PDB file of C-alpha atoms in Angstrom:
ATOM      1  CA  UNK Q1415       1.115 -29.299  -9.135  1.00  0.00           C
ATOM      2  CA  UNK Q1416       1.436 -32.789  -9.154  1.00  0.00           C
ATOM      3  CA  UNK Q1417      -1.321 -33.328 -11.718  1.00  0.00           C
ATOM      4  CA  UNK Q1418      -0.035 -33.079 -15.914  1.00  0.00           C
ATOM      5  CA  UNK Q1419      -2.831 -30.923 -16.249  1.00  0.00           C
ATOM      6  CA  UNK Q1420      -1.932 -28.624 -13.639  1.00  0.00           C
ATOM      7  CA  UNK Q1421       1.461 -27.871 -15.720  1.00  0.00           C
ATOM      8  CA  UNK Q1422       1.583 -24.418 -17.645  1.00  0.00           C
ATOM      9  CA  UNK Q1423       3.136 -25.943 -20.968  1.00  0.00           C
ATOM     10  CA  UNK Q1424       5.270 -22.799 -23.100  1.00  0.00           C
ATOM     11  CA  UNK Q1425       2.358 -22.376 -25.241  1.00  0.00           C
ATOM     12  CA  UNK Q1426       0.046 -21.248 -22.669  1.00  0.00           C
ATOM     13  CA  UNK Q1427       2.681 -18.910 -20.757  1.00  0.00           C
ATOM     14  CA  UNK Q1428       2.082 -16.375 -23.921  1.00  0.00           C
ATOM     15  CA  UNK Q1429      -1.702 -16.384 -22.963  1.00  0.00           C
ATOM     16  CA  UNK Q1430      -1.577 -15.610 -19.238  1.00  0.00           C
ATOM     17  CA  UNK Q1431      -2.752 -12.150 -18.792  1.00  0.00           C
ATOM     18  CA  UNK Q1432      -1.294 -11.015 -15.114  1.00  0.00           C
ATOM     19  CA  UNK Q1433      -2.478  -7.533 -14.105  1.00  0.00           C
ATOM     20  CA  UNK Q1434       0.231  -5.100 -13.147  1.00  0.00           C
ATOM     21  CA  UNK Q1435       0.058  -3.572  -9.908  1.00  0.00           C
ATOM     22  CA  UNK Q1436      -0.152   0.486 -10.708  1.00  0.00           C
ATOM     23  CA  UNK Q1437       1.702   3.291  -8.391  1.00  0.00           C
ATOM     24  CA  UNK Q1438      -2.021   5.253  -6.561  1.00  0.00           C
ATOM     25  CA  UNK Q1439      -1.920   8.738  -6.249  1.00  0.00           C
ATOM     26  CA  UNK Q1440      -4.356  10.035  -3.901  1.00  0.00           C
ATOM     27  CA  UNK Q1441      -6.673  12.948  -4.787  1.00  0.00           C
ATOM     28  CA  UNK Q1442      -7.302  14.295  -0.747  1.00  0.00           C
ATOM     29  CA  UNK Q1443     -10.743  13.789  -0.868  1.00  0.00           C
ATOM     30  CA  UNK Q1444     -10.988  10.539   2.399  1.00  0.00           C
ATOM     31  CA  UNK Q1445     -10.656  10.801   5.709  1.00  0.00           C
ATOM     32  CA  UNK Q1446      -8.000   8.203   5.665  1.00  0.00           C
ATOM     33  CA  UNK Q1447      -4.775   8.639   3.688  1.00  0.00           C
ATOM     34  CA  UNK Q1448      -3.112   5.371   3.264  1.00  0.00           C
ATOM     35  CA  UNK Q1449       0.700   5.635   2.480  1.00  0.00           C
ATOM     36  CA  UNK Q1450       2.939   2.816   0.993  1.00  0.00           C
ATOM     37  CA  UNK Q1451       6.668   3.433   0.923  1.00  0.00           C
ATOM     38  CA  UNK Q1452       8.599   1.276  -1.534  1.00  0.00           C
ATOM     39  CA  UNK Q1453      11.609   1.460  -4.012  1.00  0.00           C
ATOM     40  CA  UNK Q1454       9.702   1.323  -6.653  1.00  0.00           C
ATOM     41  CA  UNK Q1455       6.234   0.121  -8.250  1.00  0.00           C
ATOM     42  CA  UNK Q1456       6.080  -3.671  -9.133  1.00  0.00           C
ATOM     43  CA  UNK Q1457       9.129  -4.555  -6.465  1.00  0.00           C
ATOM     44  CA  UNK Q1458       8.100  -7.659  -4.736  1.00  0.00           C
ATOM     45  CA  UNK Q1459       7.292  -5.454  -1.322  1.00  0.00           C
ATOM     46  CA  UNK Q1460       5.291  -3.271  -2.950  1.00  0.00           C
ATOM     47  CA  UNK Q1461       3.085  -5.786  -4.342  1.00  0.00           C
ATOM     48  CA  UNK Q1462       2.874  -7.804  -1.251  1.00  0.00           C
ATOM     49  CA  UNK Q1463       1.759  -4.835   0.442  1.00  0.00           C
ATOM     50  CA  UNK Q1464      -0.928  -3.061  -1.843  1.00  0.00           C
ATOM     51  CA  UNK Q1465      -2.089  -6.196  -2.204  1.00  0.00           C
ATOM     52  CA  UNK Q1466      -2.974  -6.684   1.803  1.00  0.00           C
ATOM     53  CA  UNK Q1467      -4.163  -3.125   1.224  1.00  0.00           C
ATOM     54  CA  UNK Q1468      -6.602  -3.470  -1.875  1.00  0.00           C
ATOM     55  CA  UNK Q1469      -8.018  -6.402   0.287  1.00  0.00           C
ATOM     56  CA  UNK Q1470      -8.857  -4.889   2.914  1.00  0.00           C
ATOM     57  CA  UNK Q1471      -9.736  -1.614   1.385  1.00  0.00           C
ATOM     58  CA  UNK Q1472     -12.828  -3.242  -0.096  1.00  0.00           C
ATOM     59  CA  UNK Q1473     -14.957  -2.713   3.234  1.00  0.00           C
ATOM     60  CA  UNK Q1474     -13.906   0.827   3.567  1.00  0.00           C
ATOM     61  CA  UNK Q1475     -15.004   1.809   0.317  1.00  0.00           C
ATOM     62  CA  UNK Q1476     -14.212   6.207  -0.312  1.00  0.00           C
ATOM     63  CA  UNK Q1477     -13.500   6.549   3.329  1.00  0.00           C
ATOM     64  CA  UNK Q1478      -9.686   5.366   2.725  1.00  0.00           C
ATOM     65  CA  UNK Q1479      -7.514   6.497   0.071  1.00  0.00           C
ATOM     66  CA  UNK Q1480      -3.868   4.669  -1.317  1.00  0.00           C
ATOM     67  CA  UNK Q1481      -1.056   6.754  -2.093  1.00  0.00           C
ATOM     68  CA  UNK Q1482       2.064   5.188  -3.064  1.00  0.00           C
ATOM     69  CA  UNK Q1483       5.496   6.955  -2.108  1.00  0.00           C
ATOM     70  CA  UNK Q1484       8.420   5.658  -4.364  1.00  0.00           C
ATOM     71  CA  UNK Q1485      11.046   6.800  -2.901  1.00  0.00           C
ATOM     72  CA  UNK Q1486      13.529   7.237  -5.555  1.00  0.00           C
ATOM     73  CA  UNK Q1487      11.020   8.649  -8.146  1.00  0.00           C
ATOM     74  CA  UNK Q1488      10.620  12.193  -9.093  1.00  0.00           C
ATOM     75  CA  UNK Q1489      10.475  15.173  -6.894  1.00  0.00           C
ATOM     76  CA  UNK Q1490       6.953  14.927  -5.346  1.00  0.00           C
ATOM     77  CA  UNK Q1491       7.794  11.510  -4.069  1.00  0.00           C
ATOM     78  CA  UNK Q1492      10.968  11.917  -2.922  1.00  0.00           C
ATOM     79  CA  UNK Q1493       9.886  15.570  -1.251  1.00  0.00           C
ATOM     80  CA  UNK Q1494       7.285  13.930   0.396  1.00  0.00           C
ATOM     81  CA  UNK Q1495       9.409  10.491   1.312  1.00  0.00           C
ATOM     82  CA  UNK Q1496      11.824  12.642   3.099  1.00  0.00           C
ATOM     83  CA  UNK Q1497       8.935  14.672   5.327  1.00  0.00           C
ATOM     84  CA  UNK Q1498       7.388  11.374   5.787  1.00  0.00           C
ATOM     85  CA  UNK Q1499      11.297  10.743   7.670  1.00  0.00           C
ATOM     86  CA  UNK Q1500      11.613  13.605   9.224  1.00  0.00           C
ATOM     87  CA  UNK Q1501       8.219  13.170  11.297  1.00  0.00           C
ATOM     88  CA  UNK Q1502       9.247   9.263  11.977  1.00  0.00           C
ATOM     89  CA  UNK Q1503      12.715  11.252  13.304  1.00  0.00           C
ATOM     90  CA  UNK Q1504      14.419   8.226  10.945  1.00  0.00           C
ATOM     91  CA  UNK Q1505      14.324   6.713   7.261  1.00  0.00           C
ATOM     92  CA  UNK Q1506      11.692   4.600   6.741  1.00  0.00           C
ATOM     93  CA  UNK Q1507      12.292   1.001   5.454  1.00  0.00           C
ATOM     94  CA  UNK Q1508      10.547  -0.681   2.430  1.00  0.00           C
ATOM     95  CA  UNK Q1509       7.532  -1.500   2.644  1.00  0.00           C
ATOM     96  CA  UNK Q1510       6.488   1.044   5.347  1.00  0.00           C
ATOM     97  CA  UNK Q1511       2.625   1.940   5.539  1.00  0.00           C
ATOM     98  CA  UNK Q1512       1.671   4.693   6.927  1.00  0.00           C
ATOM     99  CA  UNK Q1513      -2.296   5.921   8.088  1.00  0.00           C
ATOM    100  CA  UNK Q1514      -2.716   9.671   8.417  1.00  0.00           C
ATOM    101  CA  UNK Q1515       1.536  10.617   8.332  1.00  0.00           C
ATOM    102  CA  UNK Q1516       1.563   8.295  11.510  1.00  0.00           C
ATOM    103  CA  UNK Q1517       4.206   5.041  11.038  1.00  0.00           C
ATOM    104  CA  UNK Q1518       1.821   2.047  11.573  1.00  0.00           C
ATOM    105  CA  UNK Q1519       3.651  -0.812   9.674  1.00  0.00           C
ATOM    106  CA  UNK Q1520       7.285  -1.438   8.984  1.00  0.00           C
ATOM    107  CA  UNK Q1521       6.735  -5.267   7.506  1.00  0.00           C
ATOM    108  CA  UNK Q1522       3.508  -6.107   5.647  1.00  0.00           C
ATOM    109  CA  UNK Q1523       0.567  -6.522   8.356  1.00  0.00           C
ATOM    110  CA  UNK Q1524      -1.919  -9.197   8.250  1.00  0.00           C
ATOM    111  CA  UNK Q1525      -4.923  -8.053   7.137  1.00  0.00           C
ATOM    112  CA  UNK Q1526      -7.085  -7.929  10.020  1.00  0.00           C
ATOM    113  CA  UNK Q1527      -4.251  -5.821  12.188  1.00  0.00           C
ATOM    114  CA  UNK Q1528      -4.803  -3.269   9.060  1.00  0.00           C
ATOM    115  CA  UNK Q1529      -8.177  -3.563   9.257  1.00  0.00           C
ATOM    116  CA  UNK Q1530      -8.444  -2.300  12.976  1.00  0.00           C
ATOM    117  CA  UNK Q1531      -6.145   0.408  12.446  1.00  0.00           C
ATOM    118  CA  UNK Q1532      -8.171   1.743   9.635  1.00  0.00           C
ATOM    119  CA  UNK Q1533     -11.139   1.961  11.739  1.00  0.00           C
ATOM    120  CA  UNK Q1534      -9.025   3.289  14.628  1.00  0.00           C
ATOM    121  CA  UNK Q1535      -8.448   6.249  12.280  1.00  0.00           C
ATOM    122  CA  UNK Q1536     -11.647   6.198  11.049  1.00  0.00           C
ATOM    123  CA  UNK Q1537     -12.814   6.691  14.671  1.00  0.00           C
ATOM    124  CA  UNK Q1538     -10.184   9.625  15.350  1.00  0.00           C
ATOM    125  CA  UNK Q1539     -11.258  11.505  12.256  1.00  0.00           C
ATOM    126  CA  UNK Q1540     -15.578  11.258  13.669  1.00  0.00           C
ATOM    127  CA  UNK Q1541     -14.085  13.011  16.909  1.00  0.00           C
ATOM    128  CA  UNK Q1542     -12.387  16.082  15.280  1.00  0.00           C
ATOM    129  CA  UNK Q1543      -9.081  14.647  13.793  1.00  0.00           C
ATOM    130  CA  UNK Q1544      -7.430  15.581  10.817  1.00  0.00           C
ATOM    131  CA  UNK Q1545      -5.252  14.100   8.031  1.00  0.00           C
ATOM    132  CA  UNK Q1546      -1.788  15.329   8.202  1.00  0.00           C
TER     133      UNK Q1546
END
């Protein structure tokens, strides 16, 4: 931002509208259950992840669904948090994503390696797999 006119001046700041990234809850309905541990909505993880997430969930349109796992927040999430731990056999670090219950991701993957997973699963489910 070398450029004056690159500069956000105080005035302006007031008018940037910045959309807040909101927790997903999942309704059941996909084949694909996407999972996103984190500490809680809007922590830098979080964001970085369901961002590389949204992106990529584009091409898969209702086959995918995003559920977000706080795990510090309210019973359901920390309920299912600690099942999600017991089936790893350990805790599970922020941000940890998660296809079907299985552990993919323990750091934020680049799209594409998210991308083939999700067809990976998407290939299990065609052969008689299940969402756990």
């Amino acid at each position: 931002m070398n450029d004056k006119n690159d500069v956000i001046k105080p005035a302006q700041k007031s008018r940037l509208k910045l959309e807040a990234v909101e927790e997903r809850i999942a309704k059941g309905e996909a084949p694909v259950l996407i999972e996103i541990i984190c500490e809680r909505v809007h922590c830098v993880m979080y964001d970085y992840a369901i961002n590389t997430v949204d992106m990529v969930a584009e091409e898969f349109g209702d086959q995918i669904e995003i559920q977000t796992v706080v795990r510090r927040d309210g019973i359901k999430n920390v309920t299912r948090f600690m099942k999600l731990c017991k089936k790893a056999g350990r805790m599970l670090s922020v941000p940890t994503i998660l296809i079907n219950g299985d552990v993919l991701f323990t750091t934020i993957p680049l799209p594409d390696e998210l991308t083939d997973a999700i067809k990976q699963y998407l290939e299990k489910n065609t052969s008689g797999a299940h969402r756990k």
